[in-house]
Coordinates of C-alpha atoms in Angstrom, one line a residue:
M18 CA 84.8 111.4 132.8
S19 CA 84.3 110.0 129.3
S20 CA 81.7 107.3 128.7
L21 CA 82.6 103.9 127.4
K22 CA 81.1 104.8 124.0
Q23 CA 83.3 107.9 123.8
L24 CA 86.4 105.9 124.8
K25 CA 85.8 103.4 122.1
E26 CA 85.2 106.1 119.5
Q27 CA 88.5 107.8 120.6
F28 CA 90.2 104.4 120.3
V29 CA 89.5 104.3 116.5
S30 CA 89.8 108.0 115.8
D31 CA 92.6 110.3 114.6
L32 CA 94.8 107.3 113.5
L33 CA 97.6 107.7 110.9
G34 CA 98.0 104.1 109.6
G35 CA 101.2 102.3 108.6
S36 CA 103.3 101.5 105.6
I37 CA 102.1 99.9 102.4
E38 CA 105.0 97.4 102.5
E39 CA 104.0 96.1 106.0
I40 CA 100.3 95.8 104.9
Y41 CA 101.3 93.7 101.9
V42 CA 103.6 91.4 104.0
V43 CA 100.9 90.9 106.7
T44 CA 97.9 90.3 104.3
S45 CA 100.0 88.1 102.0
V46 CA 99.9 85.5 104.8
A47 CA 96.6 84.6 103.2
L48 CA 98.4 83.8 100.0
T49 CA 101.1 81.8 101.9
S50 CA 98.3 79.9 103.7
Y51 CA 96.6 79.0 100.4
L52 CA 99.9 77.7 99.0
A53 CA 100.5 75.6 102.1
Y54 CA 96.9 74.2 102.0
K55 CA 97.4 73.3 98.3
L56 CA 100.7 71.6 99.0
I57 CA 99.4 69.5 101.9
K58 CA 96.0 68.8 100.3
G59 CA 97.8 67.5 97.2
S60 CA 99.8 65.2 99.4
T61 CA 97.0 63.6 101.4
L62 CA 93.6 62.0 100.6
Q63 CA 91.8 63.4 103.6
L64 CA 92.3 66.6 105.5
P65 CA 90.1 67.4 108.6
I66 CA 88.0 70.5 108.6
L67 CA 89.8 71.6 111.7
Y68 CA 93.1 71.9 109.7
D69 CA 91.1 73.8 107.0
F70 CA 90.1 76.3 109.7
I71 CA 93.6 76.6 111.2
I72 CA 95.4 77.2 107.9
N73 CA 92.8 79.4 106.3
V74 CA 91.4 81.4 109.3
L75 CA 93.7 81.2 112.4
T76 CA 96.9 81.9 110.4
I77 CA 95.3 85.2 109.3
L78 CA 94.0 86.0 112.8
T79 CA 97.6 85.4 114.1
A80 CA 99.0 87.7 111.4
I81 CA 96.9 90.6 112.4
T82 CA 97.3 90.1 116.2
I83 CA 100.1 88.0 117.9
Y84 CA 102.5 88.0 114.9
S85 CA 101.6 91.5 113.6
G86 CA 105.1 92.7 114.6
N87 CA 106.9 89.8 113.0
P88 CA 104.9 88.5 110.0
V89 CA 107.9 87.2 108.1
T90 CA 108.5 84.5 110.8
L91 CA 104.8 83.5 110.4
H92 CA 105.2 83.1 106.7
Y93 CA 108.1 80.7 107.3
A94 CA 106.2 78.9 110.0
I95 CA 103.3 78.2 107.6
I96 CA 105.2 77.3 104.4
I97 CA 108.2 75.3 105.7
P98 CA 106.1 72.4 107.2
A99 CA 103.9 72.4 104.2
V100 CA 106.8 72.1 101.7
T101 CA 108.4 69.4 103.9
I102 CA 105.2 67.4 103.9
F103 CA 104.8 67.8 100.1
I104 CA 108.4 66.7 99.4
V105 CA 108.3 63.7 101.7
S106 CA 104.9 62.6 100.3
H107 CA 106.1 63.1 96.7
F108 CA 109.2 61.0 97.4
I109 CA 107.2 58.2 99.1
R110 CA 104.6 58.1 96.3
N111 CA 107.3 57.9 93.6
S112 CA 109.2 55.3 95.5
N113 CA 106.2 53.1 96.0
L114 CA 105.2 53.5 92.3
N115 CA 108.7 52.5 91.1
K116 CA 108.7 49.4 93.3
R117 CA 105.4 48.2 91.7
L118 CA 106.5 48.8 88.1
P119 CA 109.0 46.9 85.9
K120 CA 112.3 48.8 85.7
G121 CA 112.0 49.6 82.0
Q122 CA 108.5 51.1 82.3
R123 CA 109.0 53.3 85.4
E124 CA 110.0 56.6 83.8
S125 CA 107.8 56.3 80.7
D126 CA 104.7 55.3 82.7
N127 CA 105.1 58.2 85.1
S128 CA 105.4 60.6 82.2
V129 CA 102.2 59.3 80.6
D130 CA 100.3 59.6 83.9
D131 CA 101.3 63.2 84.3
D132 CA 100.2 64.0 80.8
R133 CA 96.9 62.3 81.3
D134 CA 96.1 64.3 84.4
D135 CA 97.0 67.7 83.0
G136 CA 95.2 67.0 79.7
A137 CA 92.0 66.0 81.6
I138 CA 91.9 69.4 83.3
E139 CA 92.4 71.2 80.0
V140 CA 89.7 69.3 78.1
T141 CA 87.2 69.6 80.9
N142 CA 87.4 73.5 80.9
T143 CA 87.7 74.0 77.1
D144 CA 84.0 74.3 76.3
V145 CA 83.0 76.1 79.5
L146 CA 82.7 79.9 79.3
L147 CA 82.5 80.6 83.0
P148 CA 83.9 77.7 85.0
K149 CA 84.3 77.8 88.8
K150 CA 87.9 78.6 89.5
S151 CA 89.4 77.6 92.8
F152 CA 91.8 80.5 93.0
L153 CA 88.9 83.0 92.7
T154 CA 87.1 81.1 95.5
A155 CA 90.3 81.4 97.7
Y156 CA 90.8 85.1 96.8
R157 CA 87.2 86.1 97.7
S158 CA 87.0 84.0 100.8
H159 CA 90.3 85.1 102.3
M160 CA 89.3 88.7 101.6
L161 CA 86.0 88.1 103.5
I162 CA 87.9 86.3 106.3
I163 CA 90.3 89.2 106.8
T164 CA 87.5 91.7 106.7
N165 CA 85.4 89.9 109.3
L166 CA 88.4 89.4 111.6
C167 CA 89.3 93.1 111.4
I168 CA 85.9 94.5 112.1
L169 CA 86.0 93.0 115.6
A170 CA 89.7 92.8 116.2
V171 CA 90.0 96.6 115.8
D172 CA 88.1 97.0 119.1
F173 CA 90.8 95.2 121.0
N174 CA 94.3 96.4 122.1
V175 CA 95.8 93.2 120.5
F176 CA 95.0 94.7 117.1
P177 CA 97.7 97.3 116.2
R178 CA 96.4 100.9 115.8
R179 CA 98.4 101.2 112.5
F180 CA 96.1 98.6 110.9
A181 CA 92.9 100.5 111.8
K182 CA 91.3 103.0 109.4
V183 CA 93.1 106.3 109.2
E184 CA 91.3 109.6 109.9
T185 CA 91.9 111.2 106.5
W186 CA 95.3 110.7 104.9
G187 CA 97.4 107.6 104.9
T188 CA 97.2 103.8 104.5
S189 CA 96.1 101.0 106.7
M190 CA 95.0 97.4 106.3
M191 CA 91.3 98.2 107.0
D192 CA 91.3 101.0 104.5
L193 CA 92.6 98.6 101.9
G194 CA 90.0 96.0 103.1
V195 CA 86.8 98.1 102.3
G196 CA 88.1 98.9 98.8
S197 CA 89.0 95.3 98.1
F198 CA 85.6 94.2 99.2
V199 CA 84.1 96.5 96.5
F200 CA 86.6 95.4 93.9
S201 CA 85.7 91.7 94.5
M202 CA 82.0 92.6 94.2
G203 CA 82.7 94.1 90.8
L204 CA 84.7 91.2 89.7
V205 CA 82.0 88.7 90.6
N206 CA 79.2 90.9 89.2
S207 CA 80.9 90.7 85.8
R208 CA 80.0 87.0 85.6
Q209 CA 76.4 88.0 84.9
L210 CA 77.5 90.6 82.4
I211 CA 79.4 88.0 80.4
K212 CA 76.7 85.4 80.7
N213 CA 74.0 87.8 79.4
Y214 CA 76.2 89.6 76.9
T215 CA 74.5 90.6 73.6
E216 CA 75.1 93.4 71.1
Y217 CA 73.8 96.6 72.7
K218 CA 70.9 98.5 71.4
F219 CA 69.3 101.2 73.4
N220 CA 65.7 100.8 74.3
I221 CA 64.0 103.2 76.8
K222 CA 61.7 100.5 78.1
S223 CA 64.6 98.1 78.7
Y224 CA 66.6 100.9 80.3
F225 CA 64.0 101.6 83.0
K226 CA 63.6 97.8 83.5
I227 CA 67.3 97.5 84.2
I228 CA 67.2 100.3 86.7
K229 CA 64.1 98.8 88.4
T230 CA 65.8 95.3 88.5
N231 CA 69.0 96.7 90.0
A232 CA 67.1 98.8 92.6
I233 CA 65.2 95.7 93.7
K234 CA 68.5 93.7 94.0
A235 CA 70.0 96.6 96.0
L236 CA 67.0 97.0 98.3
P237 CA 67.9 94.3 100.9
V238 CA 71.4 95.8 101.4
L239 CA 70.0 99.3 101.7
V240 CA 67.5 98.1 104.3
L241 CA 70.5 96.6 106.2
G242 CA 72.2 100.0 106.0
I243 CA 69.1 101.6 107.5
V244 CA 68.7 98.9 110.2
R245 CA 72.4 99.4 111.1
F246 CA 71.9 103.2 111.5
V247 CA 68.8 102.8 113.7
S248 CA 70.4 100.1 115.8
V249 CA 73.6 102.1 116.3
K250 CA 71.5 105.1 117.5
K251 CA 69.1 103.1 119.7
L252 CA 71.8 101.0 121.4
E253 CA 74.2 103.9 121.7
Y254 CA 76.9 101.9 119.9
Q255 CA 80.2 103.7 119.1
E256 CA 80.3 105.4 115.7
H257 CA 83.0 107.2 113.8
V258 CA 81.2 110.1 112.0
T259 CA 84.1 111.1 109.7
E260 CA 84.1 107.7 108.2
Y261 CA 80.9 107.9 106.1
G262 CA 78.8 110.5 107.9
I263 CA 76.0 110.5 110.5
H264 CA 73.3 108.4 108.6
W265 CA 75.5 106.8 105.9
N266 CA 77.4 103.6 106.3
F267 CA 79.2 100.9 104.2
F268 CA 76.0 98.9 103.6
I269 CA 74.4 102.0 102.0
T270 CA 77.5 102.4 99.8
L271 CA 77.2 98.7 98.7
G272 CA 73.5 99.1 98.0
M273 CA 74.0 102.2 95.8
L274 CA 76.5 100.5 93.5
P275 CA 74.0 98.4 91.5
I276 CA 71.6 101.4 91.3
L277 CA 74.4 103.6 89.8
T278 CA 75.3 100.7 87.4
G279 CA 71.7 100.6 86.2
V280 CA 71.4 104.4 85.7
L281 CA 74.7 104.5 83.7
D282 CA 73.9 101.3 81.8
P283 CA 73.9 102.9 78.3
L284 CA 77.3 104.6 78.9
L285 CA 78.7 101.4 80.3
N286 CA 77.7 99.4 77.2
L287 CA 79.1 102.0 74.8
V288 CA 82.5 102.8 76.5
P289 CA 84.8 100.1 78.0
R290 CA 84.5 100.0 81.8
V291 CA 88.2 100.4 82.4
A292 CA 88.2 103.6 80.3
L293 CA 85.2 105.0 82.2
A294 CA 86.9 104.0 85.5
F295 CA 89.9 106.1 84.6
V296 CA 87.7 109.0 83.5
F297 CA 85.8 109.0 86.8
S298 CA 89.1 108.7 88.7
L299 CA 90.5 111.8 87.0
L300 CA 87.3 113.8 87.4
N301 CA 87.3 112.8 91.1
E302 CA 90.9 114.1 91.4
Y303 CA 90.1 117.3 89.5
M304 CA 87.2 118.2 91.9
L305 CA 89.5 117.7 94.9
K306 CA 92.3 119.8 93.4
K307 CA 90.6 122.5 91.5
T308 CA 87.4 123.2 93.4
N309 CA 86.4 123.8 97.0
M310 CA 85.2 120.2 97.4
L311 CA 88.2 119.1 99.6
L312 CA 87.6 121.9 102.0
F313 CA 83.9 121.2 102.1
I314 CA 84.4 117.6 103.0
L315 CA 87.1 118.0 105.6
S316 CA 85.5 121.0 107.3
S317 CA 83.9 120.1 110.7
E318 CA 82.0 123.4 111.0
N319 CA 79.4 122.6 108.3
R320 CA 78.5 119.1 109.6
M321 CA 75.0 120.0 110.8
D322 CA 74.0 122.4 108.0
S323 CA 72.0 119.9 106.0
W324 CA 71.4 116.2 105.3
V325 CA 74.1 116.4 102.6
T326 CA 76.7 117.8 105.0
M327 CA 75.8 115.3 107.6
N328 CA 76.7 112.5 105.1
K329 CA 79.2 114.3 102.9
E330 CA 82.0 111.6 103.3
G331 CA 79.7 108.7 102.3
M332 CA 78.1 110.6 99.4
Y333 CA 81.4 111.8 97.9
S334 CA 83.4 108.6 98.5
L335 CA 80.6 106.7 96.6
I336 CA 82.2 108.1 93.4
G337 CA 85.5 106.4 94.2
Y338 CA 83.9 103.1 95.3
F339 CA 81.8 103.0 92.2
T340 CA 85.0 103.5 90.2
I341 CA 86.7 100.6 92.1
F342 CA 83.6 98.5 91.3
L343 CA 84.0 99.3 87.6
F344 CA 87.7 98.4 87.7
G345 CA 86.6 95.1 89.3
Q346 CA 84.1 94.5 86.5
S347 CA 86.8 95.1 83.9
F348 CA 88.9 92.3 85.2
G349 CA 86.1 89.8 84.8
S350 CA 86.4 89.5 81.0
F351 CA 89.8 87.8 81.3
V352 CA 89.8 86.4 84.8
L353 CA 86.5 84.6 84.9
T354 CA 86.4 83.0 81.5
S355 CA 88.1 79.7 80.6
Y356 CA 89.2 80.8 77.2
P357 CA 90.2 84.2 75.7
T358 CA 87.4 86.3 74.1
K359 CA 87.9 89.0 71.6
N360 CA 89.7 92.1 73.0
N361 CA 89.0 90.8 76.6
L362 CA 91.7 93.0 78.1
M363 CA 89.3 95.9 77.5
L364 CA 85.9 94.5 76.5
I365 CA 83.3 92.1 77.8
G366 CA 82.2 89.5 75.2
K367 CA 81.6 85.8 74.4
I368 CA 83.4 85.4 71.0
R369 CA 86.1 82.7 71.4
V370 CA 89.4 83.7 69.9
T371 CA 91.8 81.3 68.2
R372 CA 95.4 82.0 67.3
R373 CA 94.4 83.1 63.9
T374 CA 91.8 85.7 65.1
S375 CA 93.8 86.8 68.2
T376 CA 94.4 90.5 68.7
R377 CA 96.8 92.4 70.9
L378 CA 94.0 93.1 73.3
T379 CA 93.1 89.4 73.6
V380 CA 94.8 87.7 76.5
T381 CA 94.6 84.5 78.6
T382 CA 93.9 84.8 82.3
T383 CA 97.7 84.6 83.1
Q384 CA 98.6 87.1 80.5
G385 CA 95.9 89.5 81.6
L386 CA 96.8 89.4 85.3
I387 CA 100.5 89.9 84.6
I388 CA 99.8 92.9 82.3
A389 CA 97.3 94.3 84.8
S390 CA 99.6 93.8 87.8
F391 CA 102.6 95.6 86.2
F392 CA 100.5 98.3 84.7
Y393 CA 98.5 99.3 87.8
Q394 CA 101.5 99.0 90.1
I395 CA 103.5 101.4 87.8
V396 CA 100.6 103.8 87.4
F397 CA 99.9 103.8 91.2
T398 CA 103.6 104.4 91.9
L399 CA 103.7 107.4 89.5
V400 CA 100.4 108.9 90.8
E401 CA 101.1 108.3 94.5
S402 CA 104.5 110.2 94.2
S403 CA 103.1 113.0 92.0
K404 CA 102.8 116.5 93.4
F405 CA 99.8 117.0 91.1
T406 CA 97.5 114.6 93.0
T407 CA 96.2 114.4 96.6
S408 CA 97.6 111.9 99.0
I409 CA 96.0 108.5 99.6
S410 CA 92.6 108.8 101.4
R411 CA 90.0 106.1 102.0
R412 CA 87.8 108.8 103.5
L413 CA 87.7 110.6 100.1
A414 CA 88.2 107.4 97.9
N415 CA 90.4 109.6 95.7
F416 CA 92.5 108.6 92.6
P417 CA 95.6 107.4 94.5
Y418 CA 93.4 105.3 96.9
I419 CA 91.5 103.8 93.9
L420 CA 94.8 102.8 92.2
W421 CA 96.2 101.4 95.4
V422 CA 93.2 99.1 95.8
V423 CA 93.2 98.0 92.1
S424 CA 97.0 97.4 92.0
Y425 CA 96.9 95.4 95.2
N426 CA 94.0 93.2 94.1
S427 CA 95.4 92.6 90.6
T428 CA 98.7 91.4 92.1
L429 CA 97.0 89.3 94.7
L430 CA 94.8 87.7 92.0
L431 CA 97.9 86.9 90.0
G432 CA 99.5 85.2 93.1
Y433 CA 96.4 83.0 93.7
H434 CA 96.2 82.1 90.0
L435 CA 99.9 81.1 89.7
I436 CA 99.6 78.9 92.8
D437 CA 96.7 77.0 91.1
K438 CA 98.5 76.9 87.8
Y439 CA 101.8 75.5 89.1
I440 CA 100.5 73.0 91.6
P441 CA 98.6 70.8 89.2
H442 CA 98.3 67.8 91.7
A443 CA 96.1 70.0 93.9
S444 CA 94.3 72.0 91.3
N445 CA 91.0 70.1 91.9
K446 CA 91.3 69.9 95.7
E447 CA 89.4 73.0 96.8
S448 CA 89.1 73.9 100.5
F449 CA 85.6 73.1 101.7
L450 CA 85.8 76.0 104.2
L451 CA 86.8 78.6 101.6
D452 CA 84.1 77.3 99.3
S453 CA 81.5 77.6 102.1
I454 CA 82.4 81.2 102.9
N455 CA 82.4 82.2 99.2
N456 CA 79.0 80.7 98.6
N457 CA 77.4 82.9 101.3
G458 CA 79.8 85.8 101.4
L459 CA 77.6 88.7 102.0
L460 CA 75.6 86.8 104.6
I461 CA 78.7 85.9 106.5
F462 CA 79.8 89.6 106.3
L463 CA 76.4 90.6 107.8
L464 CA 76.7 87.9 110.5
G465 CA 80.2 89.2 111.3
N466 CA 78.8 92.7 111.8
L467 CA 76.0 91.4 114.1
L468 CA 78.4 89.3 116.2
T469 CA 80.8 92.3 116.4
G470 CA 78.0 94.4 117.9
L471 CA 77.0 91.6 120.3
V472 CA 80.6 91.3 121.6
N473 CA 81.0 95.0 122.0
M474 CA 77.8 95.3 124.0
T475 CA 78.7 92.3 126.2
I476 CA 82.3 93.1 127.2
N477 CA 84.5 96.1 127.5
T478 CA 87.0 95.3 124.7
L479 CA 89.4 98.0 125.8
K480 CA 90.0 96.3 129.2
V481 CA 90.5 92.6 128.3
S482 CA 94.0 91.1 128.0
N483 CA 95.5 90.1 124.7
T484 CA 95.1 86.4 125.5
V485 CA 91.3 86.9 126.2
A486 CA 91.0 89.0 123.1
V487 CA 92.5 86.3 120.9
G488 CA 90.3 83.7 122.5
V489 CA 87.2 85.8 121.8
L490 CA 88.3 86.3 118.2
I491 CA 88.7 82.5 117.8
L492 CA 85.2 81.8 119.1
Y493 CA 83.8 84.7 116.9
S494 CA 85.5 83.4 113.8
S495 CA 84.4 79.8 114.6
A496 CA 80.8 80.9 114.8
W497 CA 80.5 82.5 111.3
T498 CA 82.7 79.8 109.8
A499 CA 80.4 77.1 111.3
V500 CA 77.4 78.8 109.9
A501 CA 79.0 79.0 106.4
I502 CA 80.0 75.3 106.5
Y503 CA 76.5 74.2 107.7
L504 CA 74.7 76.2 104.9
N505 CA 77.1 74.8 102.3
R506 CA 76.6 71.2 103.4
R507 CA 72.9 71.8 103.2
K508 CA 73.4 73.4 99.8
V509 CA 71.7 76.6 101.0
Y510 CA 73.1 79.7 99.3
I511 CA 71.6 83.0 100.5
K512 CA 72.4 85.8 98.0
L513 CA 71.7 89.2 99.5

């Protein structure tokens, strides 16, 4: 008879995933929730934190569990009440305003009020290079919420197997999630690159200082990776060896990213990051197609030959994750800034561009995201259907997988940005819950992992009913959400 550990490992092994279209429809519930929150928040002065939790967390939980088979209905259930509230509120507000004003002044005064509000936002952001943008807060927070929910939900029957990580080839929500996590890290990391940008001059002393600084920054995450490995072995927690290897895990991958960035710093300063990302992607694909690397990684017979073979998936996929990280950084130059900088579609810089000095590679945030979304979606479609490349594989983090992650995140960012842009009445009404999660993102991710382990060691997740499973997931999400809110109210921001 198989042990509980073996049964749980089998529960998440040999899976084939689902369709890309379904993944997009389900995960875009987060986008619909953000739109609904903005509409309702723009219609009321006060909104309880409980509603914040329901619209930004529980809707996503429902999408990946109870409504996983019918996500379109959930989209309607979220947006229709929000639109109704917005329209009724807008009608009542205009009606009350018209009653208070003389008949001849009603239309003109309303017009002036709208112009004043929009202009105030424009002026406030004009001289700020790296302002806080609410759509980025929502994008990162929702990504963290989906990730945290999935890492525990995957252990319950209520979570569809097609959403769990595939064995080797295919697509699933959780496969997309780990790549998106890395992409968002790269995007946020570029804030520091822009802030500290200067004309690059190589200096050996400065070079080693950068490596040392990045290694120190990476140390806490690497330690977490080691702690996770030891605790998994000591507590006999279920593990999926073909995911990253025997000793390797996602925390180690995250910790290695800044170290690689430091080692390659001269190259990254001389060649545009987006260009290097494509070069690394093509080299990655060349190794898989033209060498024995693919057979080496997928073979189960060489697993115990050496430390390298024990961790071959984690070590090789690091190339792909680093490439995704670079793509994320390349978006920062036009997504994070409040005004266009010179050639920001390709390069990081600080020089403000006017209409006279503008170039074809200089774009606004909207222009950049539209171009990026169309470009990466087209390239991904061509590469994914090509007979000259391997199929999508999160295990290998190959070229099609990289493009899938980048194309998805560029489109999602565009969606969040357009919501902020075209709902001006709510543009300055940020969700306190989303802001709290964003301010302590990696800590909340760590807490989610710890609570996931605690739940798995406390109950047999394979035997509980769907109702109990959803109840546990609500309590679980309430716990790390409460911690995030508490820390944010105390103005405590723990950066790991």
